[in-house]
Amino acid sequence: MSSTVLSGTPPTHAAHRGLPATFAALLRKDLRLATIIILPSLAALALLSLVAVITPLLGEDAMRALGLLALEGRGVLARIGAFATLFWIISAFACVLSALAIAAGDSSGRARHLLPVLPVSSRMAYASKTCACALVIAGFLCVTGAVQMSGDATMIQSGSIFGYGLLLANGVVWAFVAPLFARTFGGAFVVTIVTPMLLFLACSVVGDAIAFFALKWTLISRDAAPWFGDGSLAESGGLGFEFSMLISNRAWTCSAVVVLAVGLWCAWHARKAVLCARSVRGVTRLGVVRVVACVFAAAGCSGIGAAAVVWNDNPAISRALVAAGTYESYRTMPVDELVRRWGSYWAFVDSNRATLFDRSDERHGFEAMFWPIATQDGPASVGSLDPEELIARRLITRAIGERLESDPEGVRAAARALLDADAPRSPIEQVRLAELIGPRTRASVLLHRLAAGPSREETRVDLIMLLTPCLSMLDPQWDNMSKWRRQPGEWLGGVDQHAWGLAPFRIDCGGGPKSCPMASARAEAVVFVTALEKRIEEGTFEPTDARSPHDRLSVGKAVLRAARHALEPSFPRLADHRLADSPWLKDATRAPSVTDDQSLYLPASLLFDHAQTDSSYLLPTGH
Amino acid sequence: MNTTELSRASGDPAVLRESDQTPSTQNPGKDAIELRCTGLSLRFGKVRALDGLDLTIAPGECVGVVGRNGAGKSTLFRSIIGAETPDAGRIETTPAMGRVEFLARTGFVPDTLAVYDWMNAGQAIDFVAALQPRFDPSWSAELQSVLGIDRSVKIRDLSRGMQARLAFVLGLSHRPDLVLLDEPLLGVDAVTHDAVLEVLARMRSVQGCTMLIASHQLGDLARLADRVVFLDRGRIVEECETDELVTGTHRLIVRGVAEGWSAAVSDSIILARRQDSAHILTVRGDAAPIRLAIERAHPDARIEQIALSIHEACADRLRALETTP
Amino acid sequence: MPLPFLVNPNAPVPIFRQIADGFRAAIGRGGYAAGDLLPSVRAIAEDLGVNPNTVHKAIAELERDGLVAAERGRGMVVLAGTRAQARASGDEAVMQHLAEAARLAAAAHMDGERFEQLARRAMRAASTQQPTAPRTGASS
């Protein structure tokens, strides 16, 4: 026994070893906690490297199976580098599990009552854990980075680096949260993996819904909602097309960042639990309330963040905002200017379309001209347009529509002024201006132009296509407002000729009217002109209507006759030149059955089956 | 034990003076700590582990804590040592000190050995030595020899008794002024038991440290504690000087009274039971007034009085707590 | 020297009294002669594994009973004096035997009254045998 004990004098305390030694002891202990993860991971990596090294010795099949065939002869390091992705994956697992071992190692093991009893400041103890974690992560990242460098020189995108870093950070941070919720190592593992995933899911789903509604209401408040997408945003309350527009990588990144922020906040509160100064408490009502509130707050932040990102990034939104501004200018514009813009828009469309025709070599002739016009009035009018043009069309259409309701006189006056002006206009522009005044004016304009004898075949095609919707004026149930909504050939094949009071007609084209849209279009134009002629002669067609006195059909018999003659010639230049050698063309007689392509070589009268068609529709052959 | 060395050194004046200066409650050691817990509360989900607990331990005093399993003893210790954070309440010491200094001057011996699995006994002791600024190597060596610690044995291979001994070494090697023992002698063998008692008695004699012991071994409390407190459902329900507990608790065996008779309710009656045809009353303090009252009311009754050991005195109190709502 | 008695914490007797009784018996038997030093409080506490305050209490009782006294610079000394010794020896010797008898009685489930009866009978028998034995008032 030492005499110090017996003497009873106060014992000499052991010399204080100093903070660095204390920290070193703690750091050693924390690193030792993680060795259970580090050693197997390093072993796995070593095994991978070994496989890469010895593969050439196993023959070509082995090399091919592992995807190393391309690297033959490039050296050991290159082969190891080919496994870089596996290295990254293993490293990620190793880092997160090591963080878990370090964070939960004290609180879930037998040493639970050792650490809090020792006179070390909590700051030092926690710092030791974070240092140990950082060392482990740095080690694994260095090794993996070296492997990546020695592999194929494929540059990793900064996006994947950011994503990997985010995933790793979340795993590590939530590992330091787990001791607050789990007593055992297994429980801590589950918490580390499951909690951030669930939170991420909640943030993504709820956050996206929040983002959607935030964007929607912001767009609505800026009056930009009708110009976003297909304009259905303002009416519907539901998620659909727009929803998928919003879920983007950026929104997911927002959620991941929010989950990380929540993790850091929770880790701050879990400090004591990590240092075994606080044990896991049971589930309390207050705790559940706090968790739910936290989840909603996180989802809210994520949603707002995603909304902000999408607001800046999504071109549809910026287009919609610009469109809102444009629309506002349209609304305040003087009516003359607006109508002029309306006209020039269609002139622009027309000029673009002509360019299209020059470029289109797969679609030949009439067909290339045909479809854009045919679809302009039809239901599928928007399908082929790009988003910019779609918005521009909707803007001007809606502006004009509103102006027609608020100031119909002014619109009509402006349109009349433009029509009467001397400037040359494309037929489409004229038609659209005329439409503002009324359908009769429209028909008048078209017929006058036809009668004037269009110089170019393309123009003649335009006029024919634009004429066919005027057939609705012959409908006994026409009420000035009904619009033409039929596909080419649909009317021709299905009309009740007797009910409409039309002389019988029937075209002779292989497959019927619906299969011969081009022939049908020409035939419909002929029928219209002929029938109109007849009704004006009989006096059964009202040139104007009491409800719309401004709308007048101002064509005379001469104009109609001239128009009918203008409809007659064939379209050899627009037709498929490969058919030009068909024998029956030389005879200018009919072949027994004609396809739609071949019909372009025929004059309009020969499109009809003479046996079943009234002669009023036909012109003698040779005109 | 030490008396042989003592007699050898009896001629040394320093030794003789020392006997007058052995710390006692009237004269606590100069480094002794006073511990005050006020209003400690802690809930685990629905369970109240601590419910407004108040406890004051005077410097140099040894307090024993008795309670049923689940009464909150371990939670109390963990709260004092800082392994648990109470929801409410304060823990103060005199002299006031920061957390780190408090831990440096406090020793904790838990009921299960708290140490890292990969270490052996020697590494565990060295680990604690590195982190305890007041670690006393000679005192630790003495503890290890008295308790018979084998430094090379792995923690996994330690028997129950060896674990308890190592827990003592780890918890007391730094000569703490406040010693907390949470069931330190659960299931240990007789040799360990005696060795530990000797160490604790030595620490109290030499240093006069303040102690708080929780134990089911009531005999140990009788030996070591100045005062015993009873812990029930998270609060202190009774406290008593140890000697008072023994001298002041008696059982009265009452025979010859009717079946349904029950003693008048009185503060002094801790517990009333029936066994065979007799009524057994456990009485606190002076039993004479109760005896007289019964004899007056029932002249035919036969009453016998038994003095109780600390074991029965505590057991009856615990039984009484069980039946209280 | 090791203490010539043990303490039993499970006895219905407080420990300080057991220590005091132990010393009383020892002094009575002559284990500690007049002028001998008692072991220090610390030594007693360590030997028995008890609270030093308890030892203080026990020694205070012995001091009160006049068996020991504190001597400056030395410790607690056993006082000289036949009276003290005799009292100690007297009380203690009887107590020792009585303790044994009491154990027998408890084993036979004898109640206190019967035991008193027997004790009185024994006293009567003893006093007739030893008329010169001083009556020390050691009645039960």
PDB file of N, CA, C and O in Angstrom, chain A residues 222-244:
ATOM      1  N   ARG A 222     -51.259  37.223 -62.719  1.00  0.00           N
ATOM      2  CA  ARG A 222     -50.615  38.083 -63.717  1.00  0.00           C
ATOM      3  C   ARG A 222     -51.370  38.066 -65.033  1.00  0.00           C
ATOM      4  O   ARG A 222     -50.861  38.564 -66.026  1.00  0.00           O
ATOM      5  N   ASP A 223     -52.534  37.452 -65.035  1.00  0.00           N
ATOM      6  CA  ASP A 223     -53.340  37.330 -66.251  1.00  0.00           C
ATOM      7  C   ASP A 223     -52.625  36.561 -67.341  1.00  0.00           C
ATOM      8  O   ASP A 223     -52.884  36.772 -68.527  1.00  0.00           O
ATOM      9  N   ALA A 224     -51.696  35.729 -66.953  1.00  0.00           N
ATOM     10  CA  ALA A 224     -50.949  34.982 -67.973  1.00  0.00           C
ATOM     11  C   ALA A 224     -51.463  33.563 -68.129  1.00  0.00           C
ATOM     12  O   ALA A 224     -50.960  32.821 -68.962  1.00  0.00           O
ATOM     13  N   ALA A 225     -52.457  33.186 -67.310  1.00  0.00           N
ATOM     14  CA  ALA A 225     -52.894  31.786 -67.335  1.00  0.00           C
ATOM     15  C   ALA A 225     -53.437  31.322 -68.687  1.00  0.00           C
ATOM     16  O   ALA A 225     -53.151  30.208 -69.101  1.00  0.00           O
ATOM     17  N   PRO A 226     -54.216  32.141 -69.396  1.00  0.00           N
ATOM     18  CA  PRO A 226     -54.725  31.627 -70.665  1.00  0.00           C
ATOM     19  C   PRO A 226     -53.639  31.367 -71.692  1.00  0.00           C
ATOM     20  O   PRO A 226     -53.862  30.654 -72.671  1.00  0.00           O
ATOM     21  N   TRP A 227     -52.463  31.920 -71.490  1.00  0.00           N
ATOM     22  CA  TRP A 227     -51.406  31.801 -72.488  1.00  0.00           C
ATOM     23  C   TRP A 227     -50.418  30.709 -72.134  1.00  0.00           C
ATOM     24  O   TRP A 227     -49.416  30.533 -72.817  1.00  0.00           O
ATOM     25  N   PHE A 228     -50.660  29.960 -71.072  1.00  0.00           N
ATOM     26  CA  PHE A 228     -49.734  28.910 -70.670  1.00  0.00           C
ATOM     27  C   PHE A 228     -50.209  27.575 -71.233  1.00  0.00           C
ATOM     28  O   PHE A 228     -51.370  27.202 -71.065  1.00  0.00           O
ATOM     29  N   GLY A 229     -49.317  26.890 -71.905  1.00  0.00           N
ATOM     30  CA  GLY A 229     -49.664  25.583 -72.457  1.00  0.00           C
ATOM     31  C   GLY A 229     -50.793  25.703 -73.456  1.00  0.00           C
ATOM     32  O   GLY A 229     -50.734  26.538 -74.370  1.00  0.00           O
ATOM     33  N   ASP A 230     -51.821  24.940 -73.263  1.00  0.00           N
ATOM     34  CA  ASP A 230     -52.931  25.018 -74.221  1.00  0.00           C
ATOM     35  C   ASP A 230     -54.071  25.855 -73.671  1.00  0.00           C
ATOM     36  O   ASP A 230     -55.170  25.831 -74.190  1.00  0.00           O
ATOM     37  N   GLY A 231     -53.823  26.598 -72.627  1.00  0.00           N
ATOM     38  CA  GLY A 231     -54.827  27.520 -72.139  1.00  0.00           C
ATOM     39  C   GLY A 231     -55.826  26.898 -71.189  1.00  0.00           C
ATOM     40  O   GLY A 231     -56.703  27.586 -70.676  1.00  0.00           O
ATOM     41  N   SER A 232     -55.697  25.608 -70.918  1.00  0.00           N
ATOM     42  CA  SER A 232     -56.702  24.981 -70.063  1.00  0.00           C
ATOM     43  C   SER A 232     -56.407  25.182 -68.598  1.00  0.00           C
ATOM     44  O   SER A 232     -57.176  24.803 -67.740  1.00  0.00           O
ATOM     45  N   LEU A 233     -55.289  25.797 -68.287  1.00  0.00           N
ATOM     46  CA  LEU A 233     -54.888  25.960 -66.891  1.00  0.00           C
ATOM     47  C   LEU A 233     -55.900  26.797 -66.122  1.00  0.00           C
ATOM     48  O   LEU A 233     -56.239  26.518 -64.987  1.00  0.00           O
ATOM     49  N   ALA A 234     -56.384  27.839 -66.792  1.00  0.00           N
ATOM     50  CA  ALA A 234     -57.254  28.764 -66.073  1.00  0.00           C
ATOM     51  C   ALA A 234     -58.570  28.105 -65.702  1.00  0.00           C
ATOM     52  O   ALA A 234     -59.135  28.366 -64.663  1.00  0.00           O
ATOM     53  N   GLU A 235     -59.084  27.266 -66.608  1.00  0.00           N
ATOM     54  CA  GLU A 235     -60.405  26.703 -66.346  1.00  0.00           C
ATOM     55  C   GLU A 235     -60.330  25.552 -65.361  1.00  0.00           C
ATOM     56  O   GLU A 235     -61.002  25.531 -64.354  1.00  0.00           O
ATOM     57  N   SER A 236     -59.497  24.591 -65.705  1.00  0.00           N
ATOM     58  CA  SER A 236     -59.510  23.388 -64.868  1.00  0.00           C
ATOM     59  C   SER A 236     -58.791  23.640 -63.560  1.00  0.00           C
ATOM     60  O   SER A 236     -57.902  24.464 -63.473  1.00  0.00           O
ATOM     61  N   GLY A 237     -59.208  22.910 -62.545  1.00  0.00           N
ATOM     62  CA  GLY A 237     -58.476  23.011 -61.290  1.00  0.00           C
ATOM     63  C   GLY A 237     -57.540  21.850 -61.134  1.00  0.00           C
ATOM     64  O   GLY A 237     -56.777  21.759 -60.205  1.00  0.00           O
ATOM     65  N   GLY A 238     -57.564  20.943 -62.090  1.00  0.00           N
ATOM     66  CA  GLY A 238     -56.888  19.676 -61.859  1.00  0.00           C
ATOM     67  C   GLY A 238     -55.443  19.670 -62.291  1.00  0.00           C
ATOM     68  O   GLY A 238     -54.964  20.586 -62.945  1.00  0.00           O
ATOM     69  N   LEU A 239     -54.778  18.631 -61.910  1.00  0.00           N
ATOM     70  CA  LEU A 239     -53.392  18.428 -62.320  1.00  0.00           C
ATOM     71  C   LEU A 239     -53.410  17.502 -63.519  1.00  0.00           C
ATOM     72  O   LEU A 239     -54.194  16.601 -63.587  1.00  0.00           O
ATOM     73  N   GLY A 240     -52.595  17.741 -64.450  1.00  0.00           N
ATOM     74  CA  GLY A 240     -52.615  16.872 -65.625  1.00  0.00           C
ATOM     75  C   GLY A 240     -51.392  17.161 -66.447  1.00  0.00           C
ATOM     76  O   GLY A 240     -50.275  16.986 -65.992  1.00  0.00           O
ATOM     77  N   PHE A 241     -51.628  17.634 -67.599  1.00  0.00           N
ATOM     78  CA  PHE A 241     -50.529  17.979 -68.489  1.00  0.00           C
ATOM     79  C   PHE A 241     -49.579  18.956 -67.817  1.00  0.00           C
ATOM     80  O   PHE A 241     -48.370  18.801 -67.865  1.00  0.00           O
ATOM     81  N   GLU A 242     -50.129  19.923 -67.171  1.00  0.00           N
ATOM     82  CA  GLU A 242     -49.268  20.926 -66.550  1.00  0.00           C
ATOM     83  C   GLU A 242     -48.438  20.320 -65.425  1.00  0.00           C
ATOM     84  O   GLU A 242     -47.329  20.727 -65.176  1.00  0.00           O
ATOM     85  N   PHE A 243     -49.014  19.369 -64.715  1.00  0.00           N
ATOM     86  CA  PHE A 243     -48.315  18.752 -63.605  1.00  0.00           C
ATOM     87  C   PHE A 243     -47.018  18.119 -64.085  1.00  0.00           C
ATOM     88  O   PHE A 243     -45.958  18.300 -63.511  1.00  0.00           O
ATOM     89  N   SER A 244     -47.114  17.384 -65.196  1.00  0.00           N
ATOM     90  CA  SER A 244     -45.897  16.730 -65.652  1.00  0.00           C
ATOM     91  C   SER A 244     -44.908  17.753 -66.181  1.00  0.00           C
ATOM     92  O   SER A 244     -43.721  17.494 -66.212  1.00  0.00           O
TER      93      SER A 244
END
